[in-house]
XYZ file of C-alpha atoms in Angstrom:
575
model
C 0.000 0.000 0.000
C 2.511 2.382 0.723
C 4.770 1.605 -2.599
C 1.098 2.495 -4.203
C 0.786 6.273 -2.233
C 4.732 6.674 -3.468
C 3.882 5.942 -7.197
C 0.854 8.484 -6.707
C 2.660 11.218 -5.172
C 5.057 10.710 -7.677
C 2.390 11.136 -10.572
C 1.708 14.996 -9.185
C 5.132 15.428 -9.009
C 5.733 14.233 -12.116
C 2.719 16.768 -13.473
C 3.211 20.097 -14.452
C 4.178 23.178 -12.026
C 0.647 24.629 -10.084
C -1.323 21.743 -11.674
C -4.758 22.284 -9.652
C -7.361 19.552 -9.255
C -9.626 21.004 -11.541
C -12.717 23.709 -10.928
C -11.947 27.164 -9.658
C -8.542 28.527 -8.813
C -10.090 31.142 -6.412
C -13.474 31.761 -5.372
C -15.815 33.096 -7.547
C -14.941 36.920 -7.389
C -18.524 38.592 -5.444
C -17.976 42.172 -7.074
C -16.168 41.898 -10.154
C -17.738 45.096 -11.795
C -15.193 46.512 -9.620
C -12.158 44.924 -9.824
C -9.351 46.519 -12.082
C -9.313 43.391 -13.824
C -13.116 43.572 -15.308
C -12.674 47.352 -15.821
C -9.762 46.843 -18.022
C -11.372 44.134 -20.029
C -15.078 46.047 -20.721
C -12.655 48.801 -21.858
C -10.837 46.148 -23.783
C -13.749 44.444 -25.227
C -15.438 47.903 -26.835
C -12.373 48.298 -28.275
C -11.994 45.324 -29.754
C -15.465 45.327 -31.012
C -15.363 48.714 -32.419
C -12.231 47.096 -34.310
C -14.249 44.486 -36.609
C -17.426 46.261 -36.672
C -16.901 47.272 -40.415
C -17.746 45.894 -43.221
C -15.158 43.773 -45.331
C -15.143 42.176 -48.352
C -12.215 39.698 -47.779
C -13.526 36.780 -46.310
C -9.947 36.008 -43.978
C -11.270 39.457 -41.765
C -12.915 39.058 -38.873
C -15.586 41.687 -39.327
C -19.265 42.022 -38.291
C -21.214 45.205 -40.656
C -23.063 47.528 -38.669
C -25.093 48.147 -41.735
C -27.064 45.073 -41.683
C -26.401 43.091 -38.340
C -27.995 44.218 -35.141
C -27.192 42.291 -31.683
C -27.161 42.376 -27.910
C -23.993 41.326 -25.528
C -24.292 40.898 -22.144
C -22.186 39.365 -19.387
C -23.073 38.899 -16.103
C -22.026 37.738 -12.504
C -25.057 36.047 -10.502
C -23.866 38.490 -7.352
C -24.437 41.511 -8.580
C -27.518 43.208 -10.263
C -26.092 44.969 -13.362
C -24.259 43.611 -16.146
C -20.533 43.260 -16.004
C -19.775 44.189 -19.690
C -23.125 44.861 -21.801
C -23.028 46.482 -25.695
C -26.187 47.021 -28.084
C -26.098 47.661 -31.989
C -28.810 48.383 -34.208
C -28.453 48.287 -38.042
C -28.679 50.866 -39.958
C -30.946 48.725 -42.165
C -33.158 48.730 -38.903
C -33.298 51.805 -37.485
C -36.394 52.986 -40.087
C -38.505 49.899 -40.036
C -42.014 49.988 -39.359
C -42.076 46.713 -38.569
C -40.460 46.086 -35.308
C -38.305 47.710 -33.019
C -35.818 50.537 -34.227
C -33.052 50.789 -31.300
C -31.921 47.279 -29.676
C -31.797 46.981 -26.076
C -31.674 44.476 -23.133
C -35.092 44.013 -23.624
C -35.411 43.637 -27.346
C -36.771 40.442 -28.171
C -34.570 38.277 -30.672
C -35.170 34.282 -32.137
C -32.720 32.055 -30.279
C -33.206 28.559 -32.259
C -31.777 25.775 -30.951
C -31.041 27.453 -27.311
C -34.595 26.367 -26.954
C -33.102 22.784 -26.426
C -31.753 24.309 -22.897
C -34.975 25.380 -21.860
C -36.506 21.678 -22.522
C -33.853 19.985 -20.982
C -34.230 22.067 -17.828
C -37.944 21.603 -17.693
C -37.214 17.768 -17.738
C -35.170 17.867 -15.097
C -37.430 19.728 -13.025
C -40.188 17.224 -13.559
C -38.398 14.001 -13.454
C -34.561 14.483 -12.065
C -31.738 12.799 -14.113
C -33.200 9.741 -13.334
C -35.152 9.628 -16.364
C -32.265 9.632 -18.495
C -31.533 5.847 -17.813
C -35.164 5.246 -19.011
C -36.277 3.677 -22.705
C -37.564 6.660 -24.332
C -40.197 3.737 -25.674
C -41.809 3.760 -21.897
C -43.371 7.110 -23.160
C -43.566 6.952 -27.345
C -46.130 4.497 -27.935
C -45.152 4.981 -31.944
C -41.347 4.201 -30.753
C -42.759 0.886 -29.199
C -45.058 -0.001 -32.571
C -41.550 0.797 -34.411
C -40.101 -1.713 -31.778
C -42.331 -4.641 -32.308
C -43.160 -4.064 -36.047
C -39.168 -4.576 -36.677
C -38.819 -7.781 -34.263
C -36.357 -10.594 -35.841
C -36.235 -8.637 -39.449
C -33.846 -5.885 -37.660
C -30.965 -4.351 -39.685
C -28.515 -1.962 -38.081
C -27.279 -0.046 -41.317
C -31.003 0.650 -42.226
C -32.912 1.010 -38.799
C -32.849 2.757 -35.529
C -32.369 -0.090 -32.665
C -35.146 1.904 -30.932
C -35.262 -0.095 -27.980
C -31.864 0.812 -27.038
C -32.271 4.631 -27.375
C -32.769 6.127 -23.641
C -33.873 9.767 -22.904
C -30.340 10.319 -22.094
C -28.904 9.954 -25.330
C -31.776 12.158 -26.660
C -30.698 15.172 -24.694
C -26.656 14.569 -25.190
C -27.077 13.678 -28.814
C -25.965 10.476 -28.376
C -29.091 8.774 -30.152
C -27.571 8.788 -33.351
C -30.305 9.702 -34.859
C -31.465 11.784 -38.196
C -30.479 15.986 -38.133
C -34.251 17.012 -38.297
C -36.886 15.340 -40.804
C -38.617 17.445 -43.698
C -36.707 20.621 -43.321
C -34.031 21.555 -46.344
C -34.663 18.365 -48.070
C -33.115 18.975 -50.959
C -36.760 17.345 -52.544
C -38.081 20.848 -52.723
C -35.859 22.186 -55.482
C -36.478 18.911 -58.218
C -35.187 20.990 -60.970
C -31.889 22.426 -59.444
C -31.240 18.882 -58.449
C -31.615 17.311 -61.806
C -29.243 19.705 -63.359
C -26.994 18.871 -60.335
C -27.512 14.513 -62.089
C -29.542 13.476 -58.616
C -31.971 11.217 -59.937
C -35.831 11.923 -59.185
C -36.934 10.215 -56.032
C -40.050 8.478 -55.463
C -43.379 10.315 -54.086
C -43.013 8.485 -50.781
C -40.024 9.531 -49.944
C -40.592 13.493 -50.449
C -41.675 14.697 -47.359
C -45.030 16.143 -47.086
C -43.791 18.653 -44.172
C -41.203 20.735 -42.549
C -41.684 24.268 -41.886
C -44.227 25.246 -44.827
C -46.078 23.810 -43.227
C -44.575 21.828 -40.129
C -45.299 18.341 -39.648
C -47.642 17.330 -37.078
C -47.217 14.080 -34.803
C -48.411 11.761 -37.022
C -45.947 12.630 -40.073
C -43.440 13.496 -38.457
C -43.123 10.314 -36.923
C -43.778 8.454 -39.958
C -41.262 10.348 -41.502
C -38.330 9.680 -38.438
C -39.261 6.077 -38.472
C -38.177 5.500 -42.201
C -34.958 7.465 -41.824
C -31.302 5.914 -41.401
C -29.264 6.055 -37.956
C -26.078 7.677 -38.537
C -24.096 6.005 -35.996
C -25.057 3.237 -33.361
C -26.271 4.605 -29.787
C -23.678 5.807 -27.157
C -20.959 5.874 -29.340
C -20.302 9.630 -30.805
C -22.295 12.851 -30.461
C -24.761 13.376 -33.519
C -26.274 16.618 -33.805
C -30.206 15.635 -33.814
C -32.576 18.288 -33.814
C -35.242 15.323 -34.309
C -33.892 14.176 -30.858
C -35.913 16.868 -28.821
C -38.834 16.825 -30.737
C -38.961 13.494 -28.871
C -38.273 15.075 -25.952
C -40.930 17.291 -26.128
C -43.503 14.734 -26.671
C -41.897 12.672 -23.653
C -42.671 16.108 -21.251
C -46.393 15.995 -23.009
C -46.635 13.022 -22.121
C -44.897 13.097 -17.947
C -47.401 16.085 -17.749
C -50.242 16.014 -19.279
C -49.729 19.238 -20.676
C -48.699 21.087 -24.468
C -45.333 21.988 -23.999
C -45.972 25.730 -24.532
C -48.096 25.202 -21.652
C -45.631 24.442 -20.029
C -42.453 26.514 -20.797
C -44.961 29.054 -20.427
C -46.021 27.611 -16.598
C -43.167 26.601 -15.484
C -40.360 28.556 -16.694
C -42.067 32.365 -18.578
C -44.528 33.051 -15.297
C -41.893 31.382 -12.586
C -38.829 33.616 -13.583
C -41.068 36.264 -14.628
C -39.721 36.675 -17.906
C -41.883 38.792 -19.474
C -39.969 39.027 -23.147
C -39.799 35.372 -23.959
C -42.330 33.143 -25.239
C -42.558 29.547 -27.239
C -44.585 31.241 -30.154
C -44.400 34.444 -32.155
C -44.809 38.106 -30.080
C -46.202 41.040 -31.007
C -43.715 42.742 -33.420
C -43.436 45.643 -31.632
C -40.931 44.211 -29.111
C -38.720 41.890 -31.393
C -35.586 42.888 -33.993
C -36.862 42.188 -37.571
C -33.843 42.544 -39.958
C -36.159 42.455 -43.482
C -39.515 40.705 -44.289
C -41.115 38.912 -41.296
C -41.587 35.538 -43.854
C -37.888 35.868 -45.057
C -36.199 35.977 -41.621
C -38.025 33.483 -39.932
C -39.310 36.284 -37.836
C -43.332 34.548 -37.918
C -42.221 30.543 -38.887
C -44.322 28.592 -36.516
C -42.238 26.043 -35.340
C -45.619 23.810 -33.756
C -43.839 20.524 -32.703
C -40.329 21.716 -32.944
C -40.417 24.619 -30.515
C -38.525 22.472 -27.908
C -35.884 21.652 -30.209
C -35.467 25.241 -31.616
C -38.814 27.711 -31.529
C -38.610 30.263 -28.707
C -38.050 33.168 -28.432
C -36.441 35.739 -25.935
C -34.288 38.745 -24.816
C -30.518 39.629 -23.433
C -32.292 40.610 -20.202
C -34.444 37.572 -20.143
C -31.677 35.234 -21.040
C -29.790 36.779 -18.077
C -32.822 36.390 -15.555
C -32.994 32.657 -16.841
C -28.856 31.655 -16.491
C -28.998 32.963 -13.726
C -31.696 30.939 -12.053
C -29.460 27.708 -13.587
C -26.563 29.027 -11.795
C -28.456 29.403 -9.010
C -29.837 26.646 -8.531
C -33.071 28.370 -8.280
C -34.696 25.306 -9.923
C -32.957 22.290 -9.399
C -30.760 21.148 -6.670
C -27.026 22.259 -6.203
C -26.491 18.563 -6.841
C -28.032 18.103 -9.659
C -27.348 21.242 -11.528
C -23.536 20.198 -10.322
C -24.367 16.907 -12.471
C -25.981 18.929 -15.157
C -23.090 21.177 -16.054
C -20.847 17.797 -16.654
C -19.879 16.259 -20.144
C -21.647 13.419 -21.724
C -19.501 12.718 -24.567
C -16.067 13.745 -26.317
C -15.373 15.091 -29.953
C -12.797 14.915 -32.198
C -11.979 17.822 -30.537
C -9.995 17.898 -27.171
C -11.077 21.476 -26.613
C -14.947 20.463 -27.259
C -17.001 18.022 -25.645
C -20.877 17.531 -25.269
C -23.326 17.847 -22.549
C -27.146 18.127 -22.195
C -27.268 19.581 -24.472
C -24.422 21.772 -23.930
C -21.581 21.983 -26.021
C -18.653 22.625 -24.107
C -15.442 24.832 -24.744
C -12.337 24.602 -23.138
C -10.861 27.777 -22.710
C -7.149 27.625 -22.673
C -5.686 30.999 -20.783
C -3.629 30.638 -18.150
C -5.505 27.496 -17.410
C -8.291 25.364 -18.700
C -12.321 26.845 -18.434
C -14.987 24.834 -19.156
C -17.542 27.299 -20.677
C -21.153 25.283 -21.050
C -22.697 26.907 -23.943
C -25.539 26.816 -26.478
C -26.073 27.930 -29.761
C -29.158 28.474 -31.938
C -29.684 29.463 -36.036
C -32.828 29.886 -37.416
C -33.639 32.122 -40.097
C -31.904 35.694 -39.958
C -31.187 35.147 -36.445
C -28.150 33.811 -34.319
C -27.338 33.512 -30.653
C -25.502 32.063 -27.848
C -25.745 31.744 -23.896
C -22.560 30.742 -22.000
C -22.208 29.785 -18.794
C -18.867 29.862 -16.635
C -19.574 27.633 -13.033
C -16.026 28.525 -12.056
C -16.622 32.265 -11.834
C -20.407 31.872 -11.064
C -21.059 34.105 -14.356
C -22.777 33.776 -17.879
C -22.990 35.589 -20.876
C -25.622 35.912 -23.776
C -25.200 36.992 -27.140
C -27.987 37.504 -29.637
C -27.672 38.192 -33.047
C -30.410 39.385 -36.020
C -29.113 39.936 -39.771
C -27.056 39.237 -42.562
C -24.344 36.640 -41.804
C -25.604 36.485 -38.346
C -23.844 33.360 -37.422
C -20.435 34.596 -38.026
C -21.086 37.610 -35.991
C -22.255 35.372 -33.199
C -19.268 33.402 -33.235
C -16.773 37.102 -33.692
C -18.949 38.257 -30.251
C -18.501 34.671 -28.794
C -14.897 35.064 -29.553
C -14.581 38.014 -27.571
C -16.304 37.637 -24.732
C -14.233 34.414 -24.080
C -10.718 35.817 -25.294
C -11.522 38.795 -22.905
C -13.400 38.965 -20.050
C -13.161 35.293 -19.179
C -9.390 35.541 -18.804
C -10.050 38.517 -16.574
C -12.839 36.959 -14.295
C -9.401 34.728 -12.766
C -7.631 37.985 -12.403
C -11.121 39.558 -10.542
C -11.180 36.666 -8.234
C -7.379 36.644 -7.465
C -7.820 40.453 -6.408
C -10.670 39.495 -4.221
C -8.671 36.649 -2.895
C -5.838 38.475 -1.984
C -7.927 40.950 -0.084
C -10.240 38.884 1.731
C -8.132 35.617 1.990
C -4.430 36.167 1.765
C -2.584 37.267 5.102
C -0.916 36.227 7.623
C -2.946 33.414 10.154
C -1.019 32.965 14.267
C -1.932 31.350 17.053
C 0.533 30.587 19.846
C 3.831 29.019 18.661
C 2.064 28.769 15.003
C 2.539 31.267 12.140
C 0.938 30.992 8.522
C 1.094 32.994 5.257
C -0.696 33.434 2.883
C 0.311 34.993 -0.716
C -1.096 35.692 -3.997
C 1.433 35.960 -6.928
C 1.413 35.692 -10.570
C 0.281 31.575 -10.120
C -2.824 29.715 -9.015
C -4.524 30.324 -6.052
C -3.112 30.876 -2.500
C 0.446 30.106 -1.773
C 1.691 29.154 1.346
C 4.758 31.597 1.758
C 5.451 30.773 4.947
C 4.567 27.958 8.154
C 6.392 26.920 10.882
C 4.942 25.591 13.927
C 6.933 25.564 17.528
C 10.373 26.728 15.354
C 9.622 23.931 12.425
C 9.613 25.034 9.381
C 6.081 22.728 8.107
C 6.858 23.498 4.306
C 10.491 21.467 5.088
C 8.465 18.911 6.634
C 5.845 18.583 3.915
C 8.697 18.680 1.418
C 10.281 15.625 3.797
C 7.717 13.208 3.046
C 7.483 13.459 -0.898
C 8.432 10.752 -2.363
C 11.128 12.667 -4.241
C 11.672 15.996 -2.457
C 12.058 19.150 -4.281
C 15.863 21.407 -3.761
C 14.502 25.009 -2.214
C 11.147 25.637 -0.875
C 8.231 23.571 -1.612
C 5.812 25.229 -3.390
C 2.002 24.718 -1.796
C -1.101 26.390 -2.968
C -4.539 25.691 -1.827
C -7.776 25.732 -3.718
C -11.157 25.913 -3.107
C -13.387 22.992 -3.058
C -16.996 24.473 -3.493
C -18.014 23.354 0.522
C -19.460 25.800 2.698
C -21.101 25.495 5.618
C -22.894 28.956 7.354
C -23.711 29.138 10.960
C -25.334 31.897 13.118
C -26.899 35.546 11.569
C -26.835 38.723 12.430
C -23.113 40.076 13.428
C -21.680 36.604 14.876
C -22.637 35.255 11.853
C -19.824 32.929 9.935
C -18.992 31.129 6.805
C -16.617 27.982 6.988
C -15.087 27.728 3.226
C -12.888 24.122 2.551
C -9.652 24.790 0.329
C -7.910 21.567 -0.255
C -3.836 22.517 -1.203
C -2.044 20.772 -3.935
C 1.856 21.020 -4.113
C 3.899 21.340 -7.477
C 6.336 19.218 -7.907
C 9.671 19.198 -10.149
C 9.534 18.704 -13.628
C 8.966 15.092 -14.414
C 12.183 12.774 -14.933
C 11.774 11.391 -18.104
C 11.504 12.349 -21.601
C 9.400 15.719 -21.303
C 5.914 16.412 -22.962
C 4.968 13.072 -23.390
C 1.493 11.839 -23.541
C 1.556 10.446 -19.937
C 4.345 12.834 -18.384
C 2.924 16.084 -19.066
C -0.386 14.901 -17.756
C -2.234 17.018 -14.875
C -2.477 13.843 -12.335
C -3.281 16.002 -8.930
C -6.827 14.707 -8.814
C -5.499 11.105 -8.146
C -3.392 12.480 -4.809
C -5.648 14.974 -3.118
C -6.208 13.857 -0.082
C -3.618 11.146 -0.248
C -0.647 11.586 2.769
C -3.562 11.612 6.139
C -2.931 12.057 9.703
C -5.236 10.477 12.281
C -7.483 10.573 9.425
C -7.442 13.889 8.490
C -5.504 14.823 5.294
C -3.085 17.179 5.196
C -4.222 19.279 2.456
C -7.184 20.052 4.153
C -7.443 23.347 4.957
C -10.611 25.673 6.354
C -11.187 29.422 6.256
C -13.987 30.996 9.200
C -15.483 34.057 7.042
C -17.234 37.017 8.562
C -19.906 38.412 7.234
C -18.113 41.391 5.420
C -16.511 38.396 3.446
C -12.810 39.205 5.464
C -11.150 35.662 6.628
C -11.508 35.225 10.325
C -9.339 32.716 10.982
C -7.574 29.169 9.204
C -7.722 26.005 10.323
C -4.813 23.254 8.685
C -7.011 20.128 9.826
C -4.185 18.271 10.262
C -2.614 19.700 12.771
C -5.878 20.361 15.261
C -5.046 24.072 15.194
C -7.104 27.708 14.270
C -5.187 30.030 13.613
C -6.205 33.668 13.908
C -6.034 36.245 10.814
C -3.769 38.788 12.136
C -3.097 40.716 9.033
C -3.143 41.211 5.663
């Protein structure tokens, strides 16, 4: 057993410098707006913007036109009221309709396709948990169960769904393998442009009688999914299946009895008061129309496919709603903690899937998981982001020409820019609420932020021993010089009393960096980030020593710190 702790203490050590455990580096910063770091990067973020809003002709620029493209940015912290960085445009194009709005703000409404999927996938969760995702989405199709039994002993995987197999799980993390979204774009609609292109003529039956003009209802659309091809088996790569969540959708009819406009409305629209998002078209009045209602998709009733992409909503809205997500104003912290996890990997390292959340890792100075969502439809494009690490999201909506490039230029920014920044807001906030120096007795501690990973340990010695030494004595292979120990938080908290003796106990777990690894360097197992395997690994009477827990008062200042392991609590003295 103890050759085993060796080998894993050696794996951190053989890691790379300040390799955390993964999550946040500091604790989500409580007033960013008003950190130098967030000022700097809303200044730096305008400036960018104002860069590439121009039009350009040459297709390797960056640009978004002003002329034609209207949108709303905003980013926000779930601790403080007002946006942290928030810009509106209006086209030119725009700005004389009578038809719709003519300035763009927080509340103008916008399309925001396939975000819709988030809004479905919350509302399932809400009625039935996760623990519906385990279940055969044929418990609640009674056409998936005909499919089921009408294909018994005649089955053939390269032609057929294996319904049987196909859980509500897979649905919401695309990992159905199912067909992109029956009836609309089939290429069926344009016979002539085809036949020039040499496609052969297909036959009547397989022409689908529906799409958007007009959508299908339940009964073709599911005679249309039924005679369509898998793409890949279940569980084994992410498909993008629009199809997927129309299933969904009938699944929720069918937990609740109710339409499921009823019940976005219901349960989400009424609950969160958001009074500038609905599953069917608004009055125009309120909503961005870049050109002719028909041609933008402005008035397309989506009927059945509103949970997959149909609603529609504003920057302030989309705020009010991530917000209640990051909240867990809805759903327990467990289970939004489960939520905001990947289901499935890409080609991609940088990109996996969720529920439906497609998920971007942000390389800075470390790795952010951003869980995002995107929507097309029509003339409109948008995005919501959120970042669990700094307890902050962001929405971007976009109406007009070549909206979904300016979506991704906005996306772009906001995660090149102020994401970065959010680690340097919380390392301010850290260093003035957290760092200091800790005493009690014989026992002195420091605490340091520098140009690293959360908070170093500059200095402990307890009754005239130098603890750092005797941390960096039992490595398996010490380090020359000082050891270097930072410590993390851990996302447990624990409050206790009100009023002025109230107090906040806040875990930090500490990982130490080891020297660079012995043999041949950047290789695929070397310069692996192994400190999750070790935390908690070298105990003493049970208690590990990288435990470590901060008493905060209520203006947010650390009271005192207590290193578990050695039964101490030691006072802050001074920052």
């Amino acid at each position: 057993m103890r050759s085993l702790l060796h080998l894993l203490a050696f794996s951190a050590s053989a890691a790379a410098q300040n390799c955390a455990f993964g999550g946040p580096i500091f604790p989500a910063p409580k007033s960013a707006s008003s950190s130098t770091a967030i000022q700097h990067a809303r200044h730096n973020f305008t400036q960018s913007l104002r860069s590439i809003l121009r039009s350009s002709s040459d297709p390797d620029v960056t640009a978004i036109d002003p002329d034609v493209t209207s949108f709303a940015v905003q980013v926000y912290s779930v601790h403080e009221e007002q946006p942290l960085v928030e810009y509106y445009h209006t086209a030119k194009a725009v700005r004389n309709n009578t038809v719709g709005v003519n300035k763009v703000d927080e509340d103008t409404v916008f399309r925001i396709g396939s975000i819709s999927k988030v809004h479905t996938v919350l509302l399932l969760l809400m009625e039935t948990g996760d623990a519906s995702f385990h279940e055969p989405i044929s418990k609640y199709l009674p056409e998936i169960q005909e499919a089921i039994e009408a294909l018994e002993g005649s089955h053939d995987d390269v032609d057929h769904v294996r319904w049987g197999e196909v859980t509500i799980g897979e649905l919401v993390s695309q990992a159905a393998g199912l067909f992109r979204l029956y009836g609309f774009g089939d290429l069926t609609e344009t016979p002539d442009l085809m036949s020039g292109l040499g496609f052969p003529p297909v036959e009547e039956e397989d022409i689908p009688p529906c799409g958007f003009y007009p959508p299908c209802n339940r009964t073709q659309f599911f005679n249309g999914l039924l005679g369509t091809h898998p793409v890949v088996p279940t569980s084994s790569v992410p498909i993008y299946s629009n199809d997927a969540f129309v299933l969904v959708g009938y699944i929720l009819e069918a937990l609740t009895g109710k339409s499921f406009v009823d019940l976005v409305e219901e349960r989400l629209f009424e609950r969160l008061n958001l009074t500038h998002s609905s599953p069917t078209k608004p009055a125009d009045d309120i909503g961005i129309i870049p050109g002719l209602v028909n041609e933008t998709f402005w008035d397309t009733d989506m009927a059945d496919m509103i949970p997959t992409g149909g609603i529609y909503s504003s920057a302030k809205d989309m705020s009010r709603f991530s917000r209640a997500i990051l909240t867990n104003e809805l759903l327990s912290p467990a289970l939004t903690r489960r939520w905001l996890k990947p289901q499935a990997h890409t080609a991609d390292p940088s990109f996996s899937v969720g529920a439906p959340w497609e998920i971007y890792s942000v390389n800075d100075a470390r790795k952010v998981d951003l869980y995002t969502k995107g929507g097309n439809i029509g003339s409109y494009s948008a995005m919501m982001g959120l970042s669990p690490d700094h307890d902050v999201g962001f929405t971007i909506l976009v109406g007009g020409n070549a909206a979904t490039s300016a979506t991704w230029a906005l996306g772009d920014l906001v995660t090149g820019i102020v994401i970065p920044a959010l680690d340097r807001a919380a390392r301010e906030e850290a260093s003035k609420h957290l760092a200091g120096t800790y005493a009690s007795g014989n026992e002195t501690l420091r605490l340091v932020t520098d140009h690293g990973p959360g908070l170093k340990i500059a200095k402990w010695e307890s009754n005239g021993i130098d603890i750092l030494e005797s941390l960096n004595s039992l490595q398996s292979r010490p380090v020359d010089g000082t050891l270097d120990v930072r410590l993390y938080p851990t996302g447990l908290e624990s409050t206790a009393g009100s009023g002025r003796n109230g107090s906040t106990t806040v875990s930090f777990r500490s990982v130490i960096s080891g020297p660079p690894p012995m043999g041949p360097p950047n290789g695929p197992l070397t310069r692996l980030c192994y400190t999750w395997l070790t935390v908690g690994n070298t105990v003493y009477g049970s208690v590990a020593l990288d435990e470590f827990v901060f008493k905060i008062g209520e203006d947010g200042d650390a009271v005192s710190l207590s290193p578990r392991a050695l039964r101490t609590s030691l006072a802050r003295v001074r920052h």
